[in-house]
Coordinates of N, CA, C and O in Angstrom, one line a residue:
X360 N 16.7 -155.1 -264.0 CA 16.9 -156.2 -263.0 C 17.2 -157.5 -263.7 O 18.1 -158.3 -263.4
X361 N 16.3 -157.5 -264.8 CA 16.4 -159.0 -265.3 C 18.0 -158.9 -266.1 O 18.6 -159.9 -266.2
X362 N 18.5 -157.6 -266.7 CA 20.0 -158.0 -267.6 C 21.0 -158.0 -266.0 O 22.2 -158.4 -266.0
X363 N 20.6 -157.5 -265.1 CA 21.7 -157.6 -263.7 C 21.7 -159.0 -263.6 O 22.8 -159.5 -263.3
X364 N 20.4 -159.8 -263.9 CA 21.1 -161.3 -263.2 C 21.3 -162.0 -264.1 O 21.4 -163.1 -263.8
X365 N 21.3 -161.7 -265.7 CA 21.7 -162.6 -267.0 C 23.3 -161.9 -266.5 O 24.2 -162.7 -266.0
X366 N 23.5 -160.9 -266.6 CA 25.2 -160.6 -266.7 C 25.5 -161.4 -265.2 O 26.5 -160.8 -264.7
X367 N 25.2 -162.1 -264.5 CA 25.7 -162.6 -263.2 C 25.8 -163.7 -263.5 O 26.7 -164.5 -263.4
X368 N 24.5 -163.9 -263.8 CA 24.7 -165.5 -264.3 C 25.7 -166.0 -265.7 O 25.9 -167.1 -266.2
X369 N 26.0 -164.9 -266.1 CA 26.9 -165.2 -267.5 C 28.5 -165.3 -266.4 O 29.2 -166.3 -266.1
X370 N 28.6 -164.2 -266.0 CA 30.0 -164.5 -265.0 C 30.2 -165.2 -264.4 O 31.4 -165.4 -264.3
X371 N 29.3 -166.0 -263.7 CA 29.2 -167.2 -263.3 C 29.7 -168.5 -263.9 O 30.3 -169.5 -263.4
X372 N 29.1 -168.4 -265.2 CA 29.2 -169.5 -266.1 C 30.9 -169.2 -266.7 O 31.6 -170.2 -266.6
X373 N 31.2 -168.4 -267.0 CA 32.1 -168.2 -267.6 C 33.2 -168.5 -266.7 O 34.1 -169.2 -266.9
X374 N 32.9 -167.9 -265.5 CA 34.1 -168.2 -264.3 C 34.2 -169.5 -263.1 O 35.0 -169.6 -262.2
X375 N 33.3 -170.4 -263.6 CA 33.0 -171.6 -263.2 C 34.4 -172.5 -263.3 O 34.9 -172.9 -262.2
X376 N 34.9 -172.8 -264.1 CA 36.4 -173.6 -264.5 C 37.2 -173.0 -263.8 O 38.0 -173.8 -263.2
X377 N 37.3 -171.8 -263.6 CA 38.2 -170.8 -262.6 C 38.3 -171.3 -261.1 O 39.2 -170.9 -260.3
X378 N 37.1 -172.1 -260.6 CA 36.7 -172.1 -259.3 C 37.2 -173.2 -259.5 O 38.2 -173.2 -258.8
X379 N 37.1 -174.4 -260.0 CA 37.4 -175.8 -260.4 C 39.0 -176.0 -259.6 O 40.1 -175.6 -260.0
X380 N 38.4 -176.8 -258.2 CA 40.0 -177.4 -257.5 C 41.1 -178.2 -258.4 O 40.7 -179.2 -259.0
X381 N 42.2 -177.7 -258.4 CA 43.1 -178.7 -259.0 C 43.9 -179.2 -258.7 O 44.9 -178.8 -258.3
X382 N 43.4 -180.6 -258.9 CA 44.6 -182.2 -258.4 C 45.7 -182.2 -258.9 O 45.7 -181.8 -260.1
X383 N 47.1 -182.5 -258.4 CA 47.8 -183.1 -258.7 C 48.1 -184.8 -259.3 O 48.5 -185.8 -258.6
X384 N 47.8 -184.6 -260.4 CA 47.6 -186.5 -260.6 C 49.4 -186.6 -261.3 O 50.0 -186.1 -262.2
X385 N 49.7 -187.8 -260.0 CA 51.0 -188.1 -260.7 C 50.8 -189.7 -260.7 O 51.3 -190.2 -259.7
X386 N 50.2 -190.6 -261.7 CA 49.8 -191.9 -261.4 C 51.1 -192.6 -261.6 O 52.1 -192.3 -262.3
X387 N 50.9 -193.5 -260.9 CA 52.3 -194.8 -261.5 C 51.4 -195.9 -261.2 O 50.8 -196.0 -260.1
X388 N 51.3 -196.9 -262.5 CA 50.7 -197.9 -262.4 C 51.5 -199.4 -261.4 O 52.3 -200.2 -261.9
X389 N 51.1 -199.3 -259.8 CA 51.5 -200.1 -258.8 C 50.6 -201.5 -258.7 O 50.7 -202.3 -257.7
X390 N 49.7 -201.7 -259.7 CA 49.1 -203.0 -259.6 C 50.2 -204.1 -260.0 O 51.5 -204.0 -260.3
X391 N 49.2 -205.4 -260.1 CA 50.3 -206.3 -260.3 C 49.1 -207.5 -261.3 O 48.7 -208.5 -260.8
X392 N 48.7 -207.0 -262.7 CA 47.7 -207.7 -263.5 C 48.3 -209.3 -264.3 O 47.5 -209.9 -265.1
X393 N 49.6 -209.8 -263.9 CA 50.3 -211.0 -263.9 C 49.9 -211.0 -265.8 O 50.1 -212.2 -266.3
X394 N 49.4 -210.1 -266.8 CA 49.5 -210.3 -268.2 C 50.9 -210.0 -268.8 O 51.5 -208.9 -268.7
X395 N 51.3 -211.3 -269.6 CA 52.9 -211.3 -269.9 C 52.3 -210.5 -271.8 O 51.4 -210.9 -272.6
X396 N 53.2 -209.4 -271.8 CA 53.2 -208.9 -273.1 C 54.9 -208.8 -273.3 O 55.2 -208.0 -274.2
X397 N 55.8 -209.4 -272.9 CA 56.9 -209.7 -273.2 C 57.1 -210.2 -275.0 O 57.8 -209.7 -275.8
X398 N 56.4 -210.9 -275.1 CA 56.2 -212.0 -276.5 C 55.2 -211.9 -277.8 O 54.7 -212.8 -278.5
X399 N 55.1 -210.3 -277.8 CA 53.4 -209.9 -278.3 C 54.0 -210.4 -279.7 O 55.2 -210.3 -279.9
X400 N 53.0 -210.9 -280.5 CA 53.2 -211.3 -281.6 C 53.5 -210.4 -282.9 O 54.1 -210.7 -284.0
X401 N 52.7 -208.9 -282.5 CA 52.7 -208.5 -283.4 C 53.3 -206.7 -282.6 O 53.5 -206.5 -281.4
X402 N 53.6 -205.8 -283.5 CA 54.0 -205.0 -283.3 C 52.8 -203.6 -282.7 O 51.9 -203.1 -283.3
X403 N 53.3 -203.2 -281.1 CA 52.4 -202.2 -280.5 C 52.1 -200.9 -280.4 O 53.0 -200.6 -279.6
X404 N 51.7 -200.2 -280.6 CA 51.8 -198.5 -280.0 C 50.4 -198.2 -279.4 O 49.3 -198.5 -279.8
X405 N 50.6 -197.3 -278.2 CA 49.3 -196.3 -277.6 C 49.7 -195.1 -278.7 O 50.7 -194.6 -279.1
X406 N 48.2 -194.9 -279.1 CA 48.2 -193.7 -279.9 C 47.9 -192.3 -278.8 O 48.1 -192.2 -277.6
X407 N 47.4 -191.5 -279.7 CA 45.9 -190.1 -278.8 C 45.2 -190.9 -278.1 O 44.8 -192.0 -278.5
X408 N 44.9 -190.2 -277.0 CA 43.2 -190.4 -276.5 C 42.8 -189.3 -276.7 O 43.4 -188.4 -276.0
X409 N 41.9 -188.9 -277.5 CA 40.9 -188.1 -277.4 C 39.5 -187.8 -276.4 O 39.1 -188.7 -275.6
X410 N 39.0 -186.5 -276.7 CA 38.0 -186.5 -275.1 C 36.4 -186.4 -275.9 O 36.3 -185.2 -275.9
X411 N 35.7 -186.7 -276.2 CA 34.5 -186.5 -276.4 C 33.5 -185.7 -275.3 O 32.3 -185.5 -275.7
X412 N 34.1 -185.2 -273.7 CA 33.3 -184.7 -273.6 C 33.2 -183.2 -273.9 O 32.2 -182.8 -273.3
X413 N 33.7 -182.5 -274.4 CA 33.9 -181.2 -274.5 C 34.3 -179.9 -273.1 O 34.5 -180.0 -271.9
X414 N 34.2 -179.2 -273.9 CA 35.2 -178.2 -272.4 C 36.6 -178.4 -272.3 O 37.3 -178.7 -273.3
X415 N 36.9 -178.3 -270.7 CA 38.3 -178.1 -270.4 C 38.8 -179.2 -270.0 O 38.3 -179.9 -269.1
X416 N 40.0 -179.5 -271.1 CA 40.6 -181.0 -271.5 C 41.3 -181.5 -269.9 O 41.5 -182.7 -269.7
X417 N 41.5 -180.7 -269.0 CA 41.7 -180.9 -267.4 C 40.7 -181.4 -266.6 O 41.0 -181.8 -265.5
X418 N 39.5 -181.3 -267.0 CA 38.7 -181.5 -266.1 C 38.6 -183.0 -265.9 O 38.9 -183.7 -266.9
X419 N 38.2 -183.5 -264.8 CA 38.0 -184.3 -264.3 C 36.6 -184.3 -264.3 O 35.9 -184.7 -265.2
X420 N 36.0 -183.8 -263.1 CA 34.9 -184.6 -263.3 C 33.7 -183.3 -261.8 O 34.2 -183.4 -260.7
X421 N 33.0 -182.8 -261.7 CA 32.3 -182.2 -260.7 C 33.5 -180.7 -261.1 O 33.9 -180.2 -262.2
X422 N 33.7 -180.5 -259.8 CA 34.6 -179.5 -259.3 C 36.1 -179.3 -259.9 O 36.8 -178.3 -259.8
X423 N 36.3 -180.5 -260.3 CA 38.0 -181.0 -260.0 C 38.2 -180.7 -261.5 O 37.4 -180.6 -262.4
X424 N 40.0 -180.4 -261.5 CA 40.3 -180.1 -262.7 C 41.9 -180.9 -262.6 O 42.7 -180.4 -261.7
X425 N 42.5 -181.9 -263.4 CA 44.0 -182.3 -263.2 C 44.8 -181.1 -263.4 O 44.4 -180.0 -263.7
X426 N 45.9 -181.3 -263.3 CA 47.4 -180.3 -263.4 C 47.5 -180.9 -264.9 O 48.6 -180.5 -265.3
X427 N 47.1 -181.4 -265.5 CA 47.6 -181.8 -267.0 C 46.2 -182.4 -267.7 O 45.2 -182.3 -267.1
X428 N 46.2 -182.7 -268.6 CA 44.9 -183.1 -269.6 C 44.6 -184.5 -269.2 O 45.3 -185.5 -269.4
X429 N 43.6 -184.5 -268.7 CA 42.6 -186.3 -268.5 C 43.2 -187.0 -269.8 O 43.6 -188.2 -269.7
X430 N 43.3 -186.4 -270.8 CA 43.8 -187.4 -272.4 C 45.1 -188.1 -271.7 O 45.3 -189.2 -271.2
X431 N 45.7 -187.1 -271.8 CA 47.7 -187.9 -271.4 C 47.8 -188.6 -270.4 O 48.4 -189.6 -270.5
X432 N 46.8 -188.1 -269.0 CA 46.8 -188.8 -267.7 C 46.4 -190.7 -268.3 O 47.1 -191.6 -267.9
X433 N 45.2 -190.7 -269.1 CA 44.9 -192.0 -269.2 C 45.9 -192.5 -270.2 O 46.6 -193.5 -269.9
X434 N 46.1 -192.0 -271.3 CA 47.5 -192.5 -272.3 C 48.5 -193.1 -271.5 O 48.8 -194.3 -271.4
X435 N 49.0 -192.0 -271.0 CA 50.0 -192.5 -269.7 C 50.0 -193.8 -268.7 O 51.0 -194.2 -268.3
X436 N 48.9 -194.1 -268.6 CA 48.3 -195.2 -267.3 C 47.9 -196.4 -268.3 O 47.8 -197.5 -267.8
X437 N 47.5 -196.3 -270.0 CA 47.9 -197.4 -270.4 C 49.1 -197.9 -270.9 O 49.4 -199.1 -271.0
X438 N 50.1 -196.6 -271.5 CA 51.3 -197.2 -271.7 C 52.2 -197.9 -270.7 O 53.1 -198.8 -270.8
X439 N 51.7 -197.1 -269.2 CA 52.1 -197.9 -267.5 C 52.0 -199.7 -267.7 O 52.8 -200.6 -267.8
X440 N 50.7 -199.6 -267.7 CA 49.6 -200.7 -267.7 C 50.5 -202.3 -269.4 O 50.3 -203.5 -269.3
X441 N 51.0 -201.9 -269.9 CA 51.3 -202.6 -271.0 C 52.6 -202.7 -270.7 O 52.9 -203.9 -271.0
X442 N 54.0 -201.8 -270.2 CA 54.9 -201.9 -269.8 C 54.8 -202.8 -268.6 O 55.1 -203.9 -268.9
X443 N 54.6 -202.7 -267.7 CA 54.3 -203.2 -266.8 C 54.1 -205.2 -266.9 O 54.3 -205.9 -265.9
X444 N 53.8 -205.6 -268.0 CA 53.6 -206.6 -268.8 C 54.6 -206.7 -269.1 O 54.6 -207.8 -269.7
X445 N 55.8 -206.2 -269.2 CA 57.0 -206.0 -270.3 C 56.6 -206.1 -272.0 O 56.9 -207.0 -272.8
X446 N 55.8 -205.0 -272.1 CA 55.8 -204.9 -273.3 C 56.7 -203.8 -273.9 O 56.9 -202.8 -273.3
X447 N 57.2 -204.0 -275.5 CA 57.8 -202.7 -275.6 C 57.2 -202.2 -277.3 O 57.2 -202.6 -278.5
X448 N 56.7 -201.2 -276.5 CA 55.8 -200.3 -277.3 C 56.5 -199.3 -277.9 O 57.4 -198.6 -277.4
X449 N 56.1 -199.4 -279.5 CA 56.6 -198.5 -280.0 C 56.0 -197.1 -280.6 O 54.8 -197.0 -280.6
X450 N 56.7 -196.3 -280.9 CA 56.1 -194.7 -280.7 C 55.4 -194.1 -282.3 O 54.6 -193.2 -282.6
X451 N 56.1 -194.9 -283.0 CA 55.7 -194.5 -284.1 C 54.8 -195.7 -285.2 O 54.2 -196.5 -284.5
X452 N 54.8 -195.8 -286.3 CA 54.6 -197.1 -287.1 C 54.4 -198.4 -286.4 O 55.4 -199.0 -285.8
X453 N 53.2 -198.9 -286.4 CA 53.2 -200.4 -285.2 C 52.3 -201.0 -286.1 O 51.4 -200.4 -286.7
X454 N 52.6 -202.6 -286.0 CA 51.2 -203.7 -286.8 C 49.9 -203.1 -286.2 O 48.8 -203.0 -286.9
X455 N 50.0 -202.8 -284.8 CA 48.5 -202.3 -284.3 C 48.9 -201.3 -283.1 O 50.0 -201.2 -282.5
X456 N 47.9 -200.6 -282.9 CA 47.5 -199.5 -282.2 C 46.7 -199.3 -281.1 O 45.7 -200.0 -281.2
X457 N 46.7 -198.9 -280.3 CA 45.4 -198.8 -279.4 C 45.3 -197.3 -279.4 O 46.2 -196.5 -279.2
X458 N 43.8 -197.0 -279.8 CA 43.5 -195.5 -279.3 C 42.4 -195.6 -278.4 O 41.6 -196.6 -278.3
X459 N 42.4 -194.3 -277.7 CA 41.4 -194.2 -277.1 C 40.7 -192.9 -277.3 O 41.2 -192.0 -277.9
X460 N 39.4 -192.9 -276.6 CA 38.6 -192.4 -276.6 C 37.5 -191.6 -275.0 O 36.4 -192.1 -274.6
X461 N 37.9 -190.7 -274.6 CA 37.1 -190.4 -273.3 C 35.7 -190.4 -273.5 O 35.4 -189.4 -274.1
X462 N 34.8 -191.1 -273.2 CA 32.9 -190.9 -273.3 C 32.4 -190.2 -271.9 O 31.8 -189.1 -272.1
X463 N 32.4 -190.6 -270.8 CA 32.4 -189.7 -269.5 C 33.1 -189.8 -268.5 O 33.6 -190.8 -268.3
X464 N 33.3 -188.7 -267.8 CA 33.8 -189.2 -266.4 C 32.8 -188.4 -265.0 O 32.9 -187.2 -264.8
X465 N 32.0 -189.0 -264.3 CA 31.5 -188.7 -263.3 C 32.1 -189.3 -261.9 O 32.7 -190.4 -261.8
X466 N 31.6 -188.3 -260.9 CA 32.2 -188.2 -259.6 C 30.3 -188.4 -258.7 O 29.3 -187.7 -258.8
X467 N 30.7 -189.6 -257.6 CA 29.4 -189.4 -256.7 C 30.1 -189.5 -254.8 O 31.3 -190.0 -254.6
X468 N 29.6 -189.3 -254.1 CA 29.7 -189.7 -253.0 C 28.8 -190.8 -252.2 O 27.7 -190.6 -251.7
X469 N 29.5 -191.9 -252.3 CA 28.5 -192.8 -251.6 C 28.7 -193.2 -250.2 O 29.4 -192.6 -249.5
X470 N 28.1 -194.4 -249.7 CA 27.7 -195.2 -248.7 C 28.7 -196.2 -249.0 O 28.4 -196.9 -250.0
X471 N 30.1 -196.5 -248.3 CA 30.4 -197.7 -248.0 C 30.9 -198.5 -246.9 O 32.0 -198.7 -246.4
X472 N 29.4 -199.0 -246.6 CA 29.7 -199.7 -245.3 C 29.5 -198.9 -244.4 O 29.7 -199.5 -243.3
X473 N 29.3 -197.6 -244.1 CA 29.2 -196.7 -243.7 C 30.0 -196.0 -243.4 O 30.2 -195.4 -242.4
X474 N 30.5 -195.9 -244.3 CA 31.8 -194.7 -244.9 C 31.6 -193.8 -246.1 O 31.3 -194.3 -247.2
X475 N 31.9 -192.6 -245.8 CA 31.3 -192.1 -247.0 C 32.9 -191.6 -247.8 O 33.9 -190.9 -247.5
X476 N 32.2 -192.6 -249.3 CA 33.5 -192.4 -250.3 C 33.0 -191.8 -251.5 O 31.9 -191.7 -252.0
X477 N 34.4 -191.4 -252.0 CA 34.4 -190.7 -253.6 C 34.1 -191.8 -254.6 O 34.8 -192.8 -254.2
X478 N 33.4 -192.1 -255.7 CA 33.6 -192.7 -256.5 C 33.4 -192.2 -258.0 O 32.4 -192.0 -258.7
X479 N 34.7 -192.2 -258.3 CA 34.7 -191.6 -259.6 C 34.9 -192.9 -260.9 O 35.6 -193.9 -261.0
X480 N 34.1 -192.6 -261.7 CA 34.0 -193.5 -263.2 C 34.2 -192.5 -264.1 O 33.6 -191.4 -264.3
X481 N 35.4 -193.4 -264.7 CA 36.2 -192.7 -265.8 C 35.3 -193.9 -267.3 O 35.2 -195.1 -267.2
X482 N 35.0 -193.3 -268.1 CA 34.3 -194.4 -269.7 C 35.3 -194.0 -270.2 O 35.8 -192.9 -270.0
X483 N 36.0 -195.3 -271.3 CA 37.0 -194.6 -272.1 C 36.4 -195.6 -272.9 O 35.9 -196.6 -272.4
X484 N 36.4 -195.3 -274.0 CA 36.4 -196.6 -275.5 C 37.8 -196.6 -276.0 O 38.3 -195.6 -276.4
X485 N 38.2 -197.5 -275.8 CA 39.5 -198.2 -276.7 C 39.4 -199.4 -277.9 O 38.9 -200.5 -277.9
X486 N 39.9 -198.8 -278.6 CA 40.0 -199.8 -280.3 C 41.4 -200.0 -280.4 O 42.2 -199.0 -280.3
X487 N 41.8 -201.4 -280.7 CA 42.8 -202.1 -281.6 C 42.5 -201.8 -283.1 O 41.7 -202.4 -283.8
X488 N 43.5 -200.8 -283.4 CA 43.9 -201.0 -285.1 C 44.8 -201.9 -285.4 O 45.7 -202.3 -284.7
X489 N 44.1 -202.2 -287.0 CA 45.3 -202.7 -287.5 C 45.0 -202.8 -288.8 O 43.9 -203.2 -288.8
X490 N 45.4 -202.8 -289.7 CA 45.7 -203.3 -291.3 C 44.6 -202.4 -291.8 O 44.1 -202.7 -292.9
X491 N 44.3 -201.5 -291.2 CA 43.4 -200.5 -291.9 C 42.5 -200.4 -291.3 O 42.1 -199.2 -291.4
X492 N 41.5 -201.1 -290.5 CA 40.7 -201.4 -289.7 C 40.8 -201.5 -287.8 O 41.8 -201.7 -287.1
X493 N 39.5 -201.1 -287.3 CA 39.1 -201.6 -286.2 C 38.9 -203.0 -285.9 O 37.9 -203.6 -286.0
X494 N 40.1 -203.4 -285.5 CA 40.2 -205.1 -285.1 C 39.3 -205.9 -283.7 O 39.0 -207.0 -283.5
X495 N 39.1 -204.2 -282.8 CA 38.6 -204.8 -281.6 C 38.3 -203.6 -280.7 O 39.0 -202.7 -280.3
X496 N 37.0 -203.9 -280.3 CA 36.9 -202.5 -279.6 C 36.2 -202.5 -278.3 O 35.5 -203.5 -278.2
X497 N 36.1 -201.6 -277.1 CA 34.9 -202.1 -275.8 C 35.2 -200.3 -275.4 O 36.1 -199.5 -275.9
X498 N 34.2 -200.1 -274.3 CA 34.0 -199.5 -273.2 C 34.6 -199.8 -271.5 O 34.1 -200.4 -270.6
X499 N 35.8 -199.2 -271.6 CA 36.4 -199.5 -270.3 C 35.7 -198.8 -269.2 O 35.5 -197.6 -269.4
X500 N 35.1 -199.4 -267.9 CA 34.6 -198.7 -267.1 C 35.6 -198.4 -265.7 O 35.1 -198.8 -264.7
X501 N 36.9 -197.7 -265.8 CA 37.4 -197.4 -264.8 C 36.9 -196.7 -263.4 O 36.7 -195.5 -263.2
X502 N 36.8 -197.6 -262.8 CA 35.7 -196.7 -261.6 C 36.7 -196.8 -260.2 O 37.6 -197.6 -260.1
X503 N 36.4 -196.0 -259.5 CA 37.4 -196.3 -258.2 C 36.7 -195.4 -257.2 O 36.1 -194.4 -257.4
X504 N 37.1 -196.2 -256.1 CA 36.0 -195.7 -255.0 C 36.8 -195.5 -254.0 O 37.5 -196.5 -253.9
X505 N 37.3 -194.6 -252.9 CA 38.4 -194.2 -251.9 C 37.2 -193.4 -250.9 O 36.3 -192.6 -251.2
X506 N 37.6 -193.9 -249.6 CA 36.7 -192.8 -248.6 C 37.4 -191.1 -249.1 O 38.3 -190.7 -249.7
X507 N 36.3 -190.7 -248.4 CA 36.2 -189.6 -249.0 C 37.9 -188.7 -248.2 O 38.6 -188.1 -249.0
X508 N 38.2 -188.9 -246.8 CA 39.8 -188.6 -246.5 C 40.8 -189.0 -247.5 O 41.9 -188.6 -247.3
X509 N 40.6 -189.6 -248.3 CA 42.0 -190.1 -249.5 C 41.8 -189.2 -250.3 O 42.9 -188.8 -250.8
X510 N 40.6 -188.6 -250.9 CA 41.0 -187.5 -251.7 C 40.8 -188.1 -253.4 O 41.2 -189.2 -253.9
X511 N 40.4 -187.4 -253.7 CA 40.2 -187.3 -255.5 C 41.4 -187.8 -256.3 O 41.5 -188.8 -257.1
X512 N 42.3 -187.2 -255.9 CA 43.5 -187.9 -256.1 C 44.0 -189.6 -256.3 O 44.7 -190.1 -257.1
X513 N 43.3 -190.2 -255.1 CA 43.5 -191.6 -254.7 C 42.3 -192.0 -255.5 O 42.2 -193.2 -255.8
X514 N 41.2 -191.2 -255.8 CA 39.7 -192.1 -256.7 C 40.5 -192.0 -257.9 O 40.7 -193.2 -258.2
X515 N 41.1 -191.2 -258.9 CA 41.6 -191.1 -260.0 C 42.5 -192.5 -259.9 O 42.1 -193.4 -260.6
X516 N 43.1 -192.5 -259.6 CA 44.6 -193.8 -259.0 C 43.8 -194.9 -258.9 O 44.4 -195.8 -259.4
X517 N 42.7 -195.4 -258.5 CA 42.0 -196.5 -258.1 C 41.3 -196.6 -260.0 O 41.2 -197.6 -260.6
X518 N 41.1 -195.7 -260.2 CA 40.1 -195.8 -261.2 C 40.9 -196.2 -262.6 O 40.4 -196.9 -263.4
X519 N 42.1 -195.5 -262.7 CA 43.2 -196.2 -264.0 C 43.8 -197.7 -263.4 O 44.2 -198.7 -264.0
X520 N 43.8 -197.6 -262.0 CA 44.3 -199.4 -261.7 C 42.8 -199.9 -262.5 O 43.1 -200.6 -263.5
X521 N 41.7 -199.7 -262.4 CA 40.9 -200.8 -262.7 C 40.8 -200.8 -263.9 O 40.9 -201.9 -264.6
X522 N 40.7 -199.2 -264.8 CA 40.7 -199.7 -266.3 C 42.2 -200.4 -267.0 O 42.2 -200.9 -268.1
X523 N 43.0 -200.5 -266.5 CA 44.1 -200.9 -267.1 C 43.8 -202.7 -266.7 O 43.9 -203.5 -267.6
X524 N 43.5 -203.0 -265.6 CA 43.1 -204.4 -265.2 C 42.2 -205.1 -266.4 O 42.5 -206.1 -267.2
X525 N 41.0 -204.1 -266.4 CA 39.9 -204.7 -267.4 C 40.3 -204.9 -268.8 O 39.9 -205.8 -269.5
X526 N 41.3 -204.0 -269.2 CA 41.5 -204.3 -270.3 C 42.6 -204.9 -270.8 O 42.8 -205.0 -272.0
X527 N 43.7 -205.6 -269.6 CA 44.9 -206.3 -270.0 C 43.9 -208.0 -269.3 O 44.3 -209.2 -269.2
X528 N 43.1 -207.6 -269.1 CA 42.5 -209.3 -268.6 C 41.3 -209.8 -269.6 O 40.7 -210.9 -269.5
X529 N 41.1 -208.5 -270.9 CA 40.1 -208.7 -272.0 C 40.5 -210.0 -272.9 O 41.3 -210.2 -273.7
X530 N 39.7 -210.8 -272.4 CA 40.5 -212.2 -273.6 C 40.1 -212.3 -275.0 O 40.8 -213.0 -275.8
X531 N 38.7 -211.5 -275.5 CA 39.2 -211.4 -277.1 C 40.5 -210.2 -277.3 O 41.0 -210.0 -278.4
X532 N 40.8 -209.5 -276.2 CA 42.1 -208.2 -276.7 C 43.1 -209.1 -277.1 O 43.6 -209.2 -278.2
X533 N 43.2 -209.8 -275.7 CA 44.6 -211.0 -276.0 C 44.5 -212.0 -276.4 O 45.0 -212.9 -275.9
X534 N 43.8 -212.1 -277.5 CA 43.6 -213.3 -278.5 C 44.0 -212.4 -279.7 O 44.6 -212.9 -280.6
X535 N 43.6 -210.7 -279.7 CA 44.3 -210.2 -281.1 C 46.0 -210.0 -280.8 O 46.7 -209.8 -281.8
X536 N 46.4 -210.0 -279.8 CA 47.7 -209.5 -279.7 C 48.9 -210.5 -279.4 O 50.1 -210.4 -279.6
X537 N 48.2 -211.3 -279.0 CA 48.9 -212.6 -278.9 C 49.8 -213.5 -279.5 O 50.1 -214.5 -278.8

């Protein structure tokens, strides 16, 4: 009896990611963060984001799993986020860098106002390289909150508008880039 419910509970575990809904995330950064990177002083690139939490590089967060890797989705939504500035980022060799780094992402359902919404927080750590060194670094807390009818989809989309805000409105960032 007891190896019937270790081997159930192993199938279970193993076939858990398998059950995991999957979003379509096609973000396009539609805010409007008024930071001019037109004139950046020094030369730009988004590197990797890497994921620190381990598992499946799709997952999101609870249940959910993206159609592509949480890494690229957020790379993506800052090279949005800096273009969008008119910056022009280059792909290879740059005076400085930004990489990132995934630390968690959790999903809750709350109370707003008496609406019950998704709110997903995405942690990413981002560092400015440059000249060999970490020039500048924080904890972005992209969080985004959508009643719960908009869908996971629309919490992810809320949640790269805010980390991209936080970190193009960071005034030690744009005092290094400036």
């Amino acid at each position: 009896m007891k190896l019937r419910f270790f081997l159930l509970a192993a199938l279970v575990a193993v076939s858990a990611p398998a059950l995991a809904a999957e979003v379509s995330v096609d973000y396009t950064y539609a805010g409007n963060h008024n930071t001019d990177f037109s004139n950046l002083r020094v030369s730009l690139a988004v590197t990797e984001v890497t994921d620190d939490r381990g598992g499946d590089a799709n997952h999101i967060a609870e249940d959910y799993s993206a159609n592509s890797a949480l890494t690229d989705i957020i790379r993506n939504a800052l090279i949005q986020g800096f273009e969008h500035g008119g910056a022009e980022l280059m792909e290879g060799d740059a005076d400085m860098q930004i990489a990132g780094r995934i630390v968690s992402s959790q999903l809750q359902t709350v109370d707003r106002g008496g609406v019950e919404s998704l709110q997903l927080t995405i942690r990413t750590n981002v560092a400015l390289q440059g000249r060999g060194r970490t020039i500048w670094e924080t904890t972005l807390f992209g969080r985004g909150t959508v009643p719960v009818d908009d869908g996971i989809a629309a919490a992810i989309n809320s949640a790269l508008d805010r980390m991209i805000r936080e970190l193009v409105n960071d005034d030690y960032f744009l005092i290094e880039i400036q």
